[in-house]
Structures are given as C-alpha cells and as structure tokens.
JSON list of C-alpha atoms in Angstrom, two decimals:
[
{"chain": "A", "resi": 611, "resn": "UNK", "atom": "CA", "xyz": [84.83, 120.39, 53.06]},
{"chain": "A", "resi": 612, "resn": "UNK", "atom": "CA", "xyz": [84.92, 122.33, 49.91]},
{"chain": "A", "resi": 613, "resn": "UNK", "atom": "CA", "xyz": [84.54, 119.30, 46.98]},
{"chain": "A", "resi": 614, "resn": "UNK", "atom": "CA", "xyz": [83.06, 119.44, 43.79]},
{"chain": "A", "resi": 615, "resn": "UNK", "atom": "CA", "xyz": [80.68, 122.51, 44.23]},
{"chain": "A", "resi": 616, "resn": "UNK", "atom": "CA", "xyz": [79.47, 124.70, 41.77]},
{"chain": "A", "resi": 617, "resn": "UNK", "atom": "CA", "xyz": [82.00, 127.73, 40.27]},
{"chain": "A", "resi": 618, "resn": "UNK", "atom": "CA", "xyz": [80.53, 130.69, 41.63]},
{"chain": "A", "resi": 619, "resn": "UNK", "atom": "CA", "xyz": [78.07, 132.76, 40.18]},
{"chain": "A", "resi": 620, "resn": "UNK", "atom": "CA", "xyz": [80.87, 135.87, 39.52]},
{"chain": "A", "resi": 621, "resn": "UNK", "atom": "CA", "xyz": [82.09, 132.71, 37.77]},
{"chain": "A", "resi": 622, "resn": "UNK", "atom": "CA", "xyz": [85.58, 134.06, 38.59]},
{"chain": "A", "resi": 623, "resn": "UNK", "atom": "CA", "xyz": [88.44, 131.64, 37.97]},
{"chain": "A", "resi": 624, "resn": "UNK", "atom": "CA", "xyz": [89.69, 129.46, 41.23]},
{"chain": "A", "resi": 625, "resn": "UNK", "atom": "CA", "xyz": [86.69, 130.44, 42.65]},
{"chain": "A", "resi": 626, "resn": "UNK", "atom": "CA", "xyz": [84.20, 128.12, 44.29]},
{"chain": "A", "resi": 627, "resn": "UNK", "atom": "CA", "xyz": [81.17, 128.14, 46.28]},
{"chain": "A", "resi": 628, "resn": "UNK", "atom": "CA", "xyz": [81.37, 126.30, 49.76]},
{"chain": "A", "resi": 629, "resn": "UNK", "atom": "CA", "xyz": [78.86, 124.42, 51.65]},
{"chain": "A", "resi": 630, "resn": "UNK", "atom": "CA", "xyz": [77.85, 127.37, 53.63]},
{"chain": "A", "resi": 631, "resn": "UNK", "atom": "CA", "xyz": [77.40, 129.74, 50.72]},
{"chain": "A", "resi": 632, "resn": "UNK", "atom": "CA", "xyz": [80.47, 131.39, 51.06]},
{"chain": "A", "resi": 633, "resn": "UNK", "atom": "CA", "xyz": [83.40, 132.01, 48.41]},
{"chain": "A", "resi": 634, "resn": "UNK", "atom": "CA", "xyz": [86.45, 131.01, 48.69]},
{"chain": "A", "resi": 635, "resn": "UNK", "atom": "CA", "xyz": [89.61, 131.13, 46.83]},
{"chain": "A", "resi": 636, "resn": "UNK", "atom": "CA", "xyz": [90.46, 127.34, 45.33]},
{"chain": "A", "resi": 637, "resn": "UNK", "atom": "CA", "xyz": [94.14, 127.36, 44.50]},
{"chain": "A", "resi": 638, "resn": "UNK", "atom": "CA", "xyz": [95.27, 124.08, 41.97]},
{"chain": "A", "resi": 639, "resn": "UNK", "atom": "CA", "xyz": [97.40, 122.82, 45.51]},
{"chain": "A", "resi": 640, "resn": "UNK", "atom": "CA", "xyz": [94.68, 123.33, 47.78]},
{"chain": "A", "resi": 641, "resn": "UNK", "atom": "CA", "xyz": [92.58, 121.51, 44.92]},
{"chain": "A", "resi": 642, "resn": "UNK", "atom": "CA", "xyz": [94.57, 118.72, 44.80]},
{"chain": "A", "resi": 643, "resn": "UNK", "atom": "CA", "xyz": [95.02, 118.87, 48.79]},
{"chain": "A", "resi": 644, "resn": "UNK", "atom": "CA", "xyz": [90.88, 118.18, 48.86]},
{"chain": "A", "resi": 645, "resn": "UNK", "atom": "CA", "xyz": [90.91, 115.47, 46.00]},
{"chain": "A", "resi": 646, "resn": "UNK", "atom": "CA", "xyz": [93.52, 113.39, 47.74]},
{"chain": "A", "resi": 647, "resn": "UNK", "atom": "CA", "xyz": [91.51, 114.15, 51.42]},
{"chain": "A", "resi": 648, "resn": "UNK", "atom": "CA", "xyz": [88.40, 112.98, 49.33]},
{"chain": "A", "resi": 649, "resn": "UNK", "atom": "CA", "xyz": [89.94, 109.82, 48.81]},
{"chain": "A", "resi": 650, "resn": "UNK", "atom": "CA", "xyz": [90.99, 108.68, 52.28]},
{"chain": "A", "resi": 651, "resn": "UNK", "atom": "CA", "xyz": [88.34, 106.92, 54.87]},
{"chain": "A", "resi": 652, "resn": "UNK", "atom": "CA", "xyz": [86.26, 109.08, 57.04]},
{"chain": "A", "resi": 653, "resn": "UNK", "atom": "CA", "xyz": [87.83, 107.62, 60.25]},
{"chain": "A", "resi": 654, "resn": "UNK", "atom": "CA", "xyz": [90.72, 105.64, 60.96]},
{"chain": "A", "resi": 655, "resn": "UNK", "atom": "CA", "xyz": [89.78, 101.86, 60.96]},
{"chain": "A", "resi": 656, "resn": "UNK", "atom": "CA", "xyz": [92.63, 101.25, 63.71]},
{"chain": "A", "resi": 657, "resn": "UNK", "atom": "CA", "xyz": [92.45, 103.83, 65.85]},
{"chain": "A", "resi": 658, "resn": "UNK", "atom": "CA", "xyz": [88.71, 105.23, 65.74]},
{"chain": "A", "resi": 659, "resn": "UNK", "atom": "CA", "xyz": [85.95, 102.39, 65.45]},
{"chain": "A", "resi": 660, "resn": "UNK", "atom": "CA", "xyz": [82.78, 101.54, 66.41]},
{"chain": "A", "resi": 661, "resn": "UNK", "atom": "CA", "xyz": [78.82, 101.89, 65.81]},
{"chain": "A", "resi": 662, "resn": "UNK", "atom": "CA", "xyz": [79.35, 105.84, 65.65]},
{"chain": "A", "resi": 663, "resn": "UNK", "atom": "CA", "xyz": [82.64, 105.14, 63.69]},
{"chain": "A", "resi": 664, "resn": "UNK", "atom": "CA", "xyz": [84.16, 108.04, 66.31]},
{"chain": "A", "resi": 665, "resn": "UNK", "atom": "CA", "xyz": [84.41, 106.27, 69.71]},
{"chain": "A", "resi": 666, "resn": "UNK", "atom": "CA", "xyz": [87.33, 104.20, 71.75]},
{"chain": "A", "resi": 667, "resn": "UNK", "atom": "CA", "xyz": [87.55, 102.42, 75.09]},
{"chain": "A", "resi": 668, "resn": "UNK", "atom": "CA", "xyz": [89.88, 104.07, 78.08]},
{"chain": "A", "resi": 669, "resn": "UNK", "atom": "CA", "xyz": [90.52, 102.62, 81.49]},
{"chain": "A", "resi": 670, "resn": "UNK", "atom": "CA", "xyz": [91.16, 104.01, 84.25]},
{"chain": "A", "resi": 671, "resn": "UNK", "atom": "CA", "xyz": [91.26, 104.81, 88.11]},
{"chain": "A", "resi": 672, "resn": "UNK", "atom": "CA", "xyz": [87.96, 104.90, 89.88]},
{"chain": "A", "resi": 673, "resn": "UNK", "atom": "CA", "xyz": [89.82, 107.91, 92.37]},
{"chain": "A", "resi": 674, "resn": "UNK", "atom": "CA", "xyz": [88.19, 111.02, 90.50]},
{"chain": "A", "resi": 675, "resn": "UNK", "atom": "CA", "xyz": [91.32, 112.37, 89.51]},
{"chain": "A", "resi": 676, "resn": "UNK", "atom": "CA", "xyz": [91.87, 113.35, 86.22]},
{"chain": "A", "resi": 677, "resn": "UNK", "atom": "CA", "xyz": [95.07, 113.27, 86.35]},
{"chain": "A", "resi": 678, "resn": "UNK", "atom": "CA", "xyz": [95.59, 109.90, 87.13]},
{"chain": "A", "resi": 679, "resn": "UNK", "atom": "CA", "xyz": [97.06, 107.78, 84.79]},
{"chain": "A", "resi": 680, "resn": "UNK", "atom": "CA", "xyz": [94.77, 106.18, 82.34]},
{"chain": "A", "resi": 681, "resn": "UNK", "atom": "CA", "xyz": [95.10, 103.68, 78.82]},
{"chain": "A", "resi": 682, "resn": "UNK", "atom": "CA", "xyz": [92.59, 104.10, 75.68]},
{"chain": "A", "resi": 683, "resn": "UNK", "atom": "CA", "xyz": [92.30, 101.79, 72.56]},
{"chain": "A", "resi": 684, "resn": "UNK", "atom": "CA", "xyz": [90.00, 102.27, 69.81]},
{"chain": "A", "resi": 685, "resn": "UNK", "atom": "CA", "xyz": [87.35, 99.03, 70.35]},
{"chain": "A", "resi": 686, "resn": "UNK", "atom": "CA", "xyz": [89.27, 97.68, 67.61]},
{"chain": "A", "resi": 687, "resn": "UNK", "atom": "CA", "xyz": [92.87, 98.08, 69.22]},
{"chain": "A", "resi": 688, "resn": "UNK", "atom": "CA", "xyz": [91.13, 96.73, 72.41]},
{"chain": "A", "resi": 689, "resn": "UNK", "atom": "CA", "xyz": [90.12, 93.60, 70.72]},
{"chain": "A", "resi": 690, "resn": "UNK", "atom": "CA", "xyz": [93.59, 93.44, 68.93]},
{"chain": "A", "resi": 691, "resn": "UNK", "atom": "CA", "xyz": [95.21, 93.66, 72.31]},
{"chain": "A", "resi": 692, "resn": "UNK", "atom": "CA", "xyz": [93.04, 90.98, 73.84]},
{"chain": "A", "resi": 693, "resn": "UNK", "atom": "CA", "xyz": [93.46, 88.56, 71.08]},
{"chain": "A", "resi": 694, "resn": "UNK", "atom": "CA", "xyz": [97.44, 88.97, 71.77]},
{"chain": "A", "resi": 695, "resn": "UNK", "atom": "CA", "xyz": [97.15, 88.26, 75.44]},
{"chain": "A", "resi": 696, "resn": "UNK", "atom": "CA", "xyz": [94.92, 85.43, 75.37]},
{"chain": "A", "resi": 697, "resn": "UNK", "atom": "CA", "xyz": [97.87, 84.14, 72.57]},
{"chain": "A", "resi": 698, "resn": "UNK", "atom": "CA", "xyz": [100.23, 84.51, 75.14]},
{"chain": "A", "resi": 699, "resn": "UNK", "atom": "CA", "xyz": [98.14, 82.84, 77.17]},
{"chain": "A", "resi": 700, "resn": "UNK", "atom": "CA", "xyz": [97.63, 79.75, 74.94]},
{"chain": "A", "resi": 701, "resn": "UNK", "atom": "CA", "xyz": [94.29, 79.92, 73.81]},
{"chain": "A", "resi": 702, "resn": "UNK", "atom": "CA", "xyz": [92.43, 81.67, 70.77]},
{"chain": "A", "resi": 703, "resn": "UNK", "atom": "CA", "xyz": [90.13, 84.57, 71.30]},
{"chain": "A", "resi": 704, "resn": "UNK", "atom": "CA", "xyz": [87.90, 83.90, 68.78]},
{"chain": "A", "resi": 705, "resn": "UNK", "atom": "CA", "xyz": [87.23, 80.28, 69.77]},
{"chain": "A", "resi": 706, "resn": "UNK", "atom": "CA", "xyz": [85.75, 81.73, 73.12]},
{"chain": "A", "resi": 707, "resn": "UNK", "atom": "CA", "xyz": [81.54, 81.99, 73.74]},
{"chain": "A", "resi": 708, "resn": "UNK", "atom": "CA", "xyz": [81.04, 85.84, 73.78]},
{"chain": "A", "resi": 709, "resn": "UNK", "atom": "CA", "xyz": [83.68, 86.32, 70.81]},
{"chain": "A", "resi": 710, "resn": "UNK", "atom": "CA", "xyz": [82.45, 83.99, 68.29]},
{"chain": "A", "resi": 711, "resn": "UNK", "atom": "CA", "xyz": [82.89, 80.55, 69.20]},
{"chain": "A", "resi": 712, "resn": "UNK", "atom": "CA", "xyz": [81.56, 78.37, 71.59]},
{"chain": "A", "resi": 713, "resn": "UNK", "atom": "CA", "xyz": [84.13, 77.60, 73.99]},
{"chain": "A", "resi": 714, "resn": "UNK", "atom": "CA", "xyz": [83.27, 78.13, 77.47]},
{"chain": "A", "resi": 715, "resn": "UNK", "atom": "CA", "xyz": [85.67, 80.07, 79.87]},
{"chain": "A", "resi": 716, "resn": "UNK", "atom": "CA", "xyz": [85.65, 77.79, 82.13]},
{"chain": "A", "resi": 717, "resn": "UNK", "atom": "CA", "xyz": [88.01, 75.45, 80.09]},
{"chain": "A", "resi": 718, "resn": "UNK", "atom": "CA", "xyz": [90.60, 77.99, 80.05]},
{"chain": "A", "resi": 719, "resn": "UNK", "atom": "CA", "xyz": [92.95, 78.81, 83.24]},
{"chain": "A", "resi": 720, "resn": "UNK", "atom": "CA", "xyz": [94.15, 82.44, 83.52]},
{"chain": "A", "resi": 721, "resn": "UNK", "atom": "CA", "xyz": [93.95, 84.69, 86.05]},
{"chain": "A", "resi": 722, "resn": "UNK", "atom": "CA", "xyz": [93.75, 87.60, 83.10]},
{"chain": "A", "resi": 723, "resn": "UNK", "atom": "CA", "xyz": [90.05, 86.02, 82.63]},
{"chain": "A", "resi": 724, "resn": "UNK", "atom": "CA", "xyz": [88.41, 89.47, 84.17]},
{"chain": "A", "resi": 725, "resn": "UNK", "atom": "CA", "xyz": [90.13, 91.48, 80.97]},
{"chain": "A", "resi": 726, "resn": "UNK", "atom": "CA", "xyz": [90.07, 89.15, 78.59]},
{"chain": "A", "resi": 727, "resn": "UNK", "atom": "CA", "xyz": [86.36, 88.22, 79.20]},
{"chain": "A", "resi": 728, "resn": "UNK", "atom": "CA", "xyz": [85.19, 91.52, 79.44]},
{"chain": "A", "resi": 729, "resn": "UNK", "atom": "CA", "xyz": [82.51, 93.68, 77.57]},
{"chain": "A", "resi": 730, "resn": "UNK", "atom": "CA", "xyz": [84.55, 96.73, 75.61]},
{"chain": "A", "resi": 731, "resn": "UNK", "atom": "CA", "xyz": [83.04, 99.38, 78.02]},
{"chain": "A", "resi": 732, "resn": "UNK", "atom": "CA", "xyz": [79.61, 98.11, 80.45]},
{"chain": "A", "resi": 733, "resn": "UNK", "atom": "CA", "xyz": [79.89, 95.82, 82.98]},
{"chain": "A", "resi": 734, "resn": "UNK", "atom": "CA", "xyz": [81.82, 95.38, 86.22]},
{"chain": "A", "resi": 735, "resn": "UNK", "atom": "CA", "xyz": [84.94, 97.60, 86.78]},
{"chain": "A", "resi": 736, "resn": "UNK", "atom": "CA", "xyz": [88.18, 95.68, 87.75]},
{"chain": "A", "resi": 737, "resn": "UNK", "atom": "CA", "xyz": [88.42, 95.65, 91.57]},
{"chain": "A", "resi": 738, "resn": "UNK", "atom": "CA", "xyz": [91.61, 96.09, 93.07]},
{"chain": "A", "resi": 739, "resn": "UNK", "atom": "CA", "xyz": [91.82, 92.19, 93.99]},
{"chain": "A", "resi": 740, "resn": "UNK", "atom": "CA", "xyz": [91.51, 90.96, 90.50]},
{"chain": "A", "resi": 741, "resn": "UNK", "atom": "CA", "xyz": [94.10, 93.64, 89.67]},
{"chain": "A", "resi": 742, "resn": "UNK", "atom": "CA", "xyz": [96.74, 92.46, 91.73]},
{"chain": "A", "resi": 743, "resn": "UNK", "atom": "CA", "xyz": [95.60, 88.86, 90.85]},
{"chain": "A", "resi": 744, "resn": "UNK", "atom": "CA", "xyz": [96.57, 89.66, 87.01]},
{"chain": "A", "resi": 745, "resn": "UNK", "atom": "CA", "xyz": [99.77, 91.98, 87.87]},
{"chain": "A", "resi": 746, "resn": "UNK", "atom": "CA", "xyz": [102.19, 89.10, 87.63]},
{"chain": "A", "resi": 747, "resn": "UNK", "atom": "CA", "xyz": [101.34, 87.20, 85.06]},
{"chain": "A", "resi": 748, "resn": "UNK", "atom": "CA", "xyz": [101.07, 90.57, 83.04]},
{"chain": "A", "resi": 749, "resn": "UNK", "atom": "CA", "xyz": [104.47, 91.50, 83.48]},
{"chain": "A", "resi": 750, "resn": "UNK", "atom": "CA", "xyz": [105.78, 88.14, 82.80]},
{"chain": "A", "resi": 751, "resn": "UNK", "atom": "CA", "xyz": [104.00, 88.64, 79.49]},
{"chain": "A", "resi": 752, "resn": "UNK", "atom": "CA", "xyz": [105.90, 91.56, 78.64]},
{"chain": "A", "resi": 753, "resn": "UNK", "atom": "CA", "xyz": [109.30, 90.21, 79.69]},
{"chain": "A", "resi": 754, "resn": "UNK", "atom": "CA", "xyz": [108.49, 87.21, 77.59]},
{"chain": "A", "resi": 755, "resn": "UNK", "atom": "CA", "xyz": [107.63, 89.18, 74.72]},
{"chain": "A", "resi": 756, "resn": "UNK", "atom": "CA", "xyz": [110.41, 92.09, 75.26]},
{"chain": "A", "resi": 757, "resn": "UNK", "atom": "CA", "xyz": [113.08, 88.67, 75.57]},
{"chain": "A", "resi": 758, "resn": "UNK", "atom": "CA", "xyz": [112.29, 86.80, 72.42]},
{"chain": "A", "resi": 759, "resn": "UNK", "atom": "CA", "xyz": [111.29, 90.01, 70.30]},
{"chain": "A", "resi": 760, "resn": "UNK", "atom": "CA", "xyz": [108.21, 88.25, 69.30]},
{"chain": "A", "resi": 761, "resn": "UNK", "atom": "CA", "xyz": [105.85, 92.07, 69.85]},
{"chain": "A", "resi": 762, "resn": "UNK", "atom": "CA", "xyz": [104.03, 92.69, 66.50]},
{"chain": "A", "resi": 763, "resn": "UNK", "atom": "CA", "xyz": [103.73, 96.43, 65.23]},
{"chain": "A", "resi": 764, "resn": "UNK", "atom": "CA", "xyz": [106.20, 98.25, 66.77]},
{"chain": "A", "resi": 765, "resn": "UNK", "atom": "CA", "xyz": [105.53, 97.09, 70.65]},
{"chain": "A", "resi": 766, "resn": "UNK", "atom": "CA", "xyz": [102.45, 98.25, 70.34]},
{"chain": "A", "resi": 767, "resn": "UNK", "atom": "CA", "xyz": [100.90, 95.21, 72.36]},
{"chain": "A", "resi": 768, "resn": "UNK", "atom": "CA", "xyz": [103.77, 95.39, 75.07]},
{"chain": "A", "resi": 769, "resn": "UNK", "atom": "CA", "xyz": [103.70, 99.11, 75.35]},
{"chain": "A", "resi": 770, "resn": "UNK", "atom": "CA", "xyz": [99.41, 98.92, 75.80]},
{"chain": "A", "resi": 771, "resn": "UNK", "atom": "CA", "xyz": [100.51, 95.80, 78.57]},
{"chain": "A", "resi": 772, "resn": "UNK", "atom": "CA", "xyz": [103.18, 98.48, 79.93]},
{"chain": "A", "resi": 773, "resn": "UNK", "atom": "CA", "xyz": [100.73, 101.30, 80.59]},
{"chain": "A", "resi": 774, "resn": "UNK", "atom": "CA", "xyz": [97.66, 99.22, 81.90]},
{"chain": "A", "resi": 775, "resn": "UNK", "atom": "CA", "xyz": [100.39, 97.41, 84.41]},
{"chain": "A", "resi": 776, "resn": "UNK", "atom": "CA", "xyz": [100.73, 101.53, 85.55]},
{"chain": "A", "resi": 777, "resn": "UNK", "atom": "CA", "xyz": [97.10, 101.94, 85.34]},
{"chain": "A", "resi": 778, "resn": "UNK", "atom": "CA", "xyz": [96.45, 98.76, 87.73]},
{"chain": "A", "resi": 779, "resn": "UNK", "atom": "CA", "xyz": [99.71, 99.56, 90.19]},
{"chain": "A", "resi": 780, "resn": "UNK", "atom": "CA", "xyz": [97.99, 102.98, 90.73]},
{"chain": "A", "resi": 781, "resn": "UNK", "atom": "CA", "xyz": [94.55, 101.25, 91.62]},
{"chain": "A", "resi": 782, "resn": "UNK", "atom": "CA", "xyz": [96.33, 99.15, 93.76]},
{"chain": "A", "resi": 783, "resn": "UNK", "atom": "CA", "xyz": [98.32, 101.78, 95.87]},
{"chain": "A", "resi": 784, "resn": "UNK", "atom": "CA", "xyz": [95.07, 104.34, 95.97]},
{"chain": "A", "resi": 785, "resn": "UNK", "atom": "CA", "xyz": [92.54, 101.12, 96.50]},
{"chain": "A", "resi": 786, "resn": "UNK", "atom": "CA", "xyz": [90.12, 102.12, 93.90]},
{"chain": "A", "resi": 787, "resn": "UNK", "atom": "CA", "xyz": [88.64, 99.75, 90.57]},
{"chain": "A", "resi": 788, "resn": "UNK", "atom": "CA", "xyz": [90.06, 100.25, 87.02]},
{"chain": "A", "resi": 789, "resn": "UNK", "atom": "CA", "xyz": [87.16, 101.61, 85.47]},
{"chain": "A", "resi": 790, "resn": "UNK", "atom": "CA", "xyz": [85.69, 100.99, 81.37]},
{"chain": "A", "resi": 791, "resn": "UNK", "atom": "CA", "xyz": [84.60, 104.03, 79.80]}
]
C-alpha cells in the first residue's frame, strides 16, 4: 500500500516512493482512494475472524469431491448462527459450559446438540446418523422463522440453516460425515 512515504528524490510533483522502492504516479483521487482505505479495518470483523484475523469455518461432505456442496462462516458468523439456533431452541448459548457459562448440556434437550456443542473446526465430524437425527427439527426451524418473519439480517440465519440442510441431505444420500475444516 502506497501511504505516507517520502516524495521522491526527483522530488517531482504527485510523485511518491512505494514500499518496494519504486515510483509511482500519486494522482489527488488515487490519494484520497488510499486515505479513505487507510481508515477502514484490516479484515472484516463479520466475515473474516479469528487468531490469524484471515480464517473461517466450512463444512462439508466427507466424499472427496470438490464439488460437492459445502457451507462456510467466518468463526464469528458460526457462533452468530449457533447462538440463533440454540434461541430457537429455547435456551441461551452463552449460558452453556464450553461458551461461557456453566450450564451443563445435559439440561438441555435437542437433537441439534452435535452442532450446537461443537468446537469451530477439531473434533468429531457429523456422522450421517446424527445428521438425519437433526434434519427435521432444522427445517422446522426455518419454516418457523420463514412463517413469522422473525430472521434477523436479511435471512442470513435461515439461508446458512437452508444450505447446511443441503450440505447434510447430500451426506445422507452419499453416506459420508459432514466434515469441520
């Protein structure tokens, strides 16, 4: 990024010196192009979080297929999507041991628990079992929340539900495990 650097040396007008030594030709719209990109965050807080501040979450089929269907989130959009099923489901995300409080799963009854109480991208994959286990009440979420057009942000929680509901049909019909990468 070219940003306050030196004129250069030939100290010829619009001209700067960039990181790499080269010149280049700093027009007063490309100037103002860089001071606004100066002031805007480094990465996207919804859409790119994590340790690395670059990273995201996908699932998808264990069948080797790239071309399989598949459904990403940044960690942050995963947790946002979680925290909207497990409202649906009755209960508070945040309350739960593993996501800041103390309250054991066991107290809660939903056969989403494999999702909801999962780690963002280690641990087991989804089987095809526990898939077809939390089919149903997955799309009675998002007939609930497409009927009483309660969906926050522009669907975005009911269109995620829609595409991991494809995501687990096709591990069901190919019999492999949703897999967290």
């Amino acid at each position: 990024m070219v940003t306050n650097l030196p004129k250069a040396p030939r100290g010829q007008p619009g001209e700067w010196v960039t990181q790499d030594d080269s010149a280049a030709v700093i027009t007063p719209t490309l100037r103002e192009i860089i001071s606004v990109a100066d002031a805007l965050p480094t990465t996207d807080p919804e859409h790119w979080t994590s340790q690395e501040g670059r990273m995201g979450l996908v699932l998808f089929p264990g069948d080797g297929d790239v071309t399989s269907p598949d459904i990403s989130w940044s960690y942050t959009g995963f947790s946002m999507f979680r925290t909207w099923l497990a409202q649906a489901e009755g209960f508070v995300l945040a309350e739960m041991y593993g996501f800041g409080g103390d309250r054991l799963w066991t107290s809660v009854s939903t056969t989403l628990a494999p999702l909801l109480n999962h780690p963002d991208d280690a641990g087991p994959n989804l089987t095809p079992a526990q898939c077809a286990a939390m089919l149903p009440r997955l799309e009675a979420i998002i007939d609930e929340r497409q009927r009483d057009g309660s969906t926050p942000v522009l669907g975005r929680p009911v269109d995620d539900a829609c595409q991991l509901v494809t995501v687990m049909k096709f591990c069901l019909n190919k019999d492999v495990e949703v897999i967290f990468g």
